[in-house]
Amino acid sequence: MKKTICEYWLGTFKNFSFKGRASRKEYWLWTLLQIIILYVFGTFSVYSELKYPNEGILLIYLISISILFFATLWQSIAVCVRRLHDLGHSGWWYLLILIPYVGIVVILIFMLFKGQPESNKYGDPEI
């Protein structure tokens, strides 16, 4: 049975585990959700700052976006590691992002590849 977009988002948000596998769809839907939220927050902050300058709106925005960042950081890392597992790689490959510029590009390229269709040491593929 196919999952809905909300089921992917909620499943990713509830899954704090680094074990198992994550499909391309799960990874990119999680990334899309974060982009949408950042866009909404960014649009709101720019609009508020233009309409009400020097009212402290920007500070409220920065605090709220920081809370959002730290609340979803663990899930973002976990879904990326599970995505690497889907490709048959160790989650330690995620540390490539520590290499400036090149590391993040390599990880993003990995996220584009199709996962292994057969079971691997990290589990069965998602159907």
Coordinates of N, CA and C in Angstrom, one line a residue:
M1 N 0.8 -1.2 0.0 CA 0.0 0.0 0.0 C 0.9 1.2 0.0
K2 N 0.6 2.2 -0.8 CA 1.4 3.4 -1.0 C 1.1 4.4 0.2
K3 N 2.1 5.1 0.6 CA 2.0 6.1 1.7 C 1.6 7.4 1.1
T4 N 0.9 8.2 1.9 CA 0.6 9.6 1.5 C 1.8 10.4 1.9
I5 N 1.8 11.7 1.4 CA 2.9 12.6 1.7 C 2.9 12.9 3.2
C6 N 1.8 13.0 3.9 CA 1.7 13.3 5.3 C 2.3 12.1 6.1
E7 N 2.0 10.9 5.6 CA 2.6 9.7 6.3 C 4.1 9.7 6.2
Y8 N 4.6 10.1 5.1 CA 6.1 10.2 5.0 C 6.6 11.2 6.0
W9 N 6.0 12.4 6.0 CA 6.5 13.4 6.8 C 6.4 13.1 8.3
L10 N 5.2 12.6 8.7 CA 5.1 12.2 10.1 C 6.0 11.0 10.5
G11 N 6.1 10.1 9.6 CA 7.0 8.9 9.8 C 8.4 9.3 10.0
T12 N 8.9 10.3 9.2 CA 10.2 10.7 9.3 C 10.4 11.5 10.6
F13 N 9.4 12.4 10.9 CA 9.5 13.2 12.1 C 9.5 12.3 13.4
K14 N 8.8 11.2 13.4 CA 8.7 10.4 14.6 C 9.8 9.4 14.6
N15 N 10.6 9.2 13.5 CA 11.6 8.2 13.5 C 13.0 8.8 13.8
F16 N 13.4 8.6 15.1 CA 14.7 9.2 15.5 C 15.8 8.2 15.3
S17 N 15.5 7.1 14.6 CA 16.5 6.0 14.5 C 17.4 6.1 13.3
F18 N 18.6 5.7 13.5 CA 19.6 5.6 12.4 C 19.6 4.2 11.7
K19 N 18.7 3.3 12.2 CA 18.7 2.0 11.7 C 17.7 1.9 10.6
G20 N 17.9 1.0 9.6 CA 16.9 0.8 8.6 C 17.3 1.6 7.3
R21 N 16.3 1.7 6.5 CA 16.5 2.3 5.2 C 15.5 3.4 4.9
A22 N 15.8 4.4 4.1 CA 14.9 5.4 3.7 C 14.9 5.6 2.2
S23 N 13.8 5.5 1.6 CA 13.7 5.7 0.1 C 14.0 7.1 -0.3
R24 N 14.3 7.2 -1.6 CA 14.5 8.6 -2.2 C 13.3 9.5 -1.9
K25 N 12.1 8.9 -2.0 CA 10.9 9.7 -1.8 C 10.8 10.2 -0.4
E26 N 11.1 9.3 0.6 CA 11.1 9.7 2.0 C 12.1 10.9 2.3
Y27 N 13.3 10.7 1.7 CA 14.3 11.7 2.0 C 13.9 13.1 1.3
W28 N 13.5 13.0 0.1 CA 13.2 14.3 -0.6 C 11.9 14.9 -0.2
L29 N 10.9 14.2 0.3 CA 9.7 14.8 0.9 C 10.1 15.5 2.2
W30 N 10.9 14.9 3.0 CA 11.4 15.5 4.2 C 12.1 16.8 3.9
T31 N 13.0 16.8 2.9 CA 13.7 18.0 2.5 C 12.8 19.0 2.0
L32 N 11.8 18.6 1.2 CA 10.8 19.6 0.7 C 10.0 20.2 1.9
L33 N 9.6 19.5 2.9 CA 8.9 20.0 4.0 C 9.8 21.1 4.7
Q34 N 11.0 20.8 4.9 CA 11.9 21.8 5.5 C 12.1 23.0 4.7
I35 N 12.2 22.9 3.4 CA 12.3 24.0 2.5 C 11.0 24.9 2.5
I36 N 9.9 24.3 2.5 CA 8.6 25.0 2.6 C 8.5 25.8 3.9
I37 N 8.9 25.1 5.0 CA 8.8 25.8 6.3 C 9.8 27.0 6.3
L38 N 11.0 26.8 5.8 CA 12.0 27.9 5.8 C 11.5 29.0 4.9
Y39 N 10.9 28.7 3.8 CA 10.3 29.7 2.9 C 9.2 30.5 3.6
V40 N 8.3 29.8 4.3 CA 7.3 30.5 5.0 C 7.8 31.4 6.1
F41 N 8.7 30.9 6.9 CA 9.3 31.7 7.9 C 10.1 32.9 7.3
G42 N 10.8 32.7 6.2 CA 11.6 33.8 5.6 C 10.7 34.8 5.0
T43 N 9.6 34.4 4.4 CA 8.7 35.4 3.8 C 8.0 36.2 4.9
F44 N 7.6 35.5 5.9 CA 7.0 36.2 7.1 C 8.0 37.2 7.7
S45 N 9.2 36.8 7.9 CA 10.2 37.7 8.5 C 10.5 38.9 7.7
V46 N 10.7 38.7 6.4 CA 10.9 39.9 5.5 C 9.8 40.8 5.4
Y47 N 8.6 40.3 5.3 CA 7.3 41.1 5.3 C 7.2 41.9 6.6
S48 N 7.4 41.2 7.7 CA 7.2 41.9 9.0 C 8.3 42.9 9.2
E49 N 9.5 42.7 8.8 CA 10.6 43.6 8.9 C 10.4 44.9 8.1
L50 N 9.8 44.7 6.9 CA 9.5 45.8 6.0 C 8.3 46.6 6.5
K51 N 7.3 45.9 7.1 CA 6.1 46.6 7.5 C 6.4 47.3 8.9
Y52 N 7.1 46.6 9.8 CA 7.3 47.1 11.1 C 8.8 47.1 11.5
P53 N 9.5 48.0 10.9 CA 11.0 48.0 11.2 C 11.3 48.3 12.6
N54 N 12.4 47.7 13.1 CA 12.8 48.0 14.5 C 11.8 47.6 15.6
E55 N 11.0 46.6 15.3 CA 10.0 46.2 16.3 C 10.4 44.9 17.0
G56 N 11.6 44.4 16.6 CA 12.0 43.1 17.2 C 11.5 41.9 16.5
I57 N 10.8 42.0 15.4 CA 10.2 40.9 14.7 C 11.4 40.0 14.2
L58 N 12.4 40.6 13.8 CA 13.6 39.8 13.3 C 14.1 38.9 14.4
L59 N 14.2 39.4 15.6 CA 14.7 38.6 16.7 C 13.8 37.5 17.0
I60 N 12.5 37.7 16.9 CA 11.5 36.6 17.1 C 11.7 35.6 16.0
Y61 N 11.9 36.0 14.8 CA 12.1 35.1 13.7 C 13.4 34.3 13.9
L62 N 14.4 34.9 14.3 CA 15.7 34.2 14.5 C 15.6 33.2 15.6
I63 N 14.9 33.5 16.7 CA 14.7 32.6 17.8 C 13.8 31.4 17.3
S64 N 12.8 31.7 16.6 CA 11.9 30.6 16.2 C 12.5 29.7 15.1
I65 N 13.3 30.2 14.2 CA 13.9 29.4 13.2 C 15.1 28.6 13.9
S66 N 15.7 29.1 14.9 CA 16.7 28.4 15.6 C 16.1 27.2 16.4
I67 N 14.9 27.4 17.0 CA 14.2 26.3 17.6 C 13.8 25.3 16.6
L68 N 13.3 25.7 15.5 CA 12.9 24.7 14.4 C 14.1 24.0 13.9
F69 N 15.2 24.6 13.7 CA 16.4 24.0 13.3 C 16.9 22.9 14.2
F70 N 17.0 23.2 15.5 CA 17.5 22.2 16.5 C 16.4 21.1 16.7
A71 N 15.1 21.4 16.6 CA 14.1 20.4 16.7 C 14.1 19.4 15.6
T72 N 14.6 19.8 14.4 CA 14.5 18.8 13.3 C 15.9 18.4 12.9
L73 N 17.0 18.8 13.6 CA 18.3 18.4 13.2 C 18.6 16.9 13.3
W74 N 18.1 16.3 14.4 CA 18.4 14.9 14.6 C 17.6 14.1 13.5
Q75 N 16.4 14.5 13.2 CA 15.6 13.7 12.2 C 16.3 13.9 10.8
S76 N 16.8 15.1 10.5 CA 17.4 15.3 9.2 C 18.6 14.5 9.0
I77 N 19.5 14.4 10.1 CA 20.6 13.5 10.0 C 20.2 12.1 9.9
A78 N 19.2 11.7 10.7 CA 18.8 10.3 10.7 C 18.3 9.9 9.3
V79 N 17.4 10.7 8.7 CA 16.9 10.3 7.4 C 18.0 10.3 6.3
C80 N 19.0 11.1 6.4 CA 20.1 11.1 5.5 C 20.9 9.8 5.7
V81 N 21.2 9.4 6.9 CA 21.9 8.2 7.2 C 21.1 7.0 6.7
R82 N 19.8 7.0 7.0 CA 19.0 5.8 6.5 C 19.0 5.8 4.9
R83 N 19.0 7.0 4.3 CA 19.1 7.0 2.9 C 20.4 6.5 2.4
L84 N 21.5 6.7 3.0 CA 22.8 6.1 2.7 C 22.8 4.6 2.9
H85 N 22.1 4.2 3.9 CA 21.9 2.7 4.1 C 21.1 2.1 2.9
D86 N 20.1 2.8 2.4 CA 19.4 2.3 1.2 C 20.3 2.2 0.0
L87 N 21.3 2.9 0.0 CA 22.3 2.8 -1.1 C 23.3 1.7 -0.9
G88 N 23.3 1.2 0.4 CA 24.3 0.2 0.7 C 25.6 0.7 1.3
H89 N 25.6 2.0 1.7 CA 26.7 2.7 2.3 C 26.5 2.8 3.8
S90 N 27.6 2.9 4.5 CA 27.6 3.1 5.9 C 27.1 4.5 6.2
G91 N 26.5 4.7 7.4 CA 26.1 6.0 7.8 C 27.2 7.0 8.0
W92 N 28.4 6.4 8.2 CA 29.6 7.2 8.5 C 29.9 8.1 7.3
W93 N 29.4 7.7 6.1 CA 29.7 8.5 4.9 C 29.1 9.9 5.1
Y94 N 28.1 10.1 6.0 CA 27.5 11.4 6.2 C 28.5 12.4 6.7
L95 N 29.6 12.0 7.3 CA 30.6 12.9 7.7 C 31.3 13.6 6.6
L96 N 31.1 13.2 5.4 CA 31.6 13.9 4.2 C 31.2 15.4 4.2
I97 N 30.0 15.7 4.8 CA 29.5 17.1 4.8 C 30.5 18.0 5.6
L98 N 31.4 17.4 6.3 CA 32.4 18.2 7.1 C 33.4 18.8 6.1
I99 N 33.6 18.2 4.9 CA 34.5 18.7 4.0 C 33.9 19.9 3.3
P100 N 34.4 21.1 3.4 CA 33.8 22.3 2.8 C 33.5 22.2 1.3
Y101 N 32.3 22.6 0.9 CA 31.8 22.6 -0.4 C 31.7 21.3 -1.1
V102 N 32.8 20.5 -1.1 CA 32.8 19.2 -1.9 C 31.9 18.2 -1.2
G103 N 32.0 18.1 0.2 CA 31.3 17.1 0.9 C 29.8 17.2 0.7
I104 N 29.2 18.3 0.8 CA 27.7 18.5 0.7 C 27.3 18.1 -0.7
V105 N 28.1 18.5 -1.7 CA 27.8 18.1 -3.1 C 27.8 16.6 -3.3
V106 N 28.8 15.9 -2.7 CA 28.9 14.5 -2.8 C 27.7 13.8 -2.2
I107 N 27.3 14.3 -1.0 CA 26.1 13.7 -0.3 C 24.9 14.0 -1.1
L108 N 24.7 15.2 -1.6 CA 23.5 15.4 -2.4 C 23.4 14.6 -3.7
I109 N 24.6 14.3 -4.3 CA 24.6 13.4 -5.4 C 24.2 12.0 -5.0
F110 N 24.7 11.5 -3.9 CA 24.3 10.2 -3.3 C 22.8 10.2 -3.2
M111 N 22.2 11.2 -2.7 CA 20.7 11.2 -2.4 C 19.9 11.1 -3.7
L112 N 20.5 11.4 -4.8 CA 19.8 11.3 -6.1 C 19.8 9.8 -6.7
F113 N 20.7 9.0 -6.2 CA 20.8 7.6 -6.8 C 19.6 6.8 -6.3
K114 N 19.2 5.8 -7.1 CA 18.2 4.9 -6.7 C 18.8 3.9 -5.7
G115 N 18.0 3.5 -4.7 CA 18.5 2.5 -3.7 C 18.6 1.1 -4.2
Q116 N 19.2 0.3 -3.5 CA 19.4 -1.1 -3.9 C 18.0 -1.8 -3.8
P117 N 17.6 -2.5 -4.9 CA 16.3 -3.1 -4.9 C 16.2 -4.3 -4.0
E118 N 17.3 -5.0 -3.7 CA 17.3 -6.2 -2.9 C 17.6 -5.8 -1.5
S119 N 17.4 -6.7 -0.6 CA 17.8 -6.5 0.8 C 19.3 -6.4 0.9
N120 N 19.7 -5.5 1.9 CA 21.1 -5.4 2.2 C 21.3 -5.6 3.7
K121 N 22.5 -5.3 4.2 CA 22.7 -5.5 5.6 C 22.0 -4.5 6.5
Y122 N 21.4 -3.5 5.9 CA 20.6 -2.5 6.7 C 19.1 -2.8 6.7
G123 N 18.7 -3.8 6.0 CA 17.2 -4.1 6.0 C 16.7 -4.3 4.6
D124 N 15.4 -4.5 4.6 CA 14.6 -4.7 3.4 C 14.3 -3.4 2.8
P125 N 14.2 -3.3 1.4 CA 13.7 -2.1 0.8 C 12.3 -1.8 1.1
E126 N 12.0 -0.5 1.1 CA 10.6 0.0 1.3 C 9.8 -0.4 0.0
I127 N 8.6 -0.8 0.2 CA 7.8 -1.2 -0.9 C 6.8 -0.1 -1.3

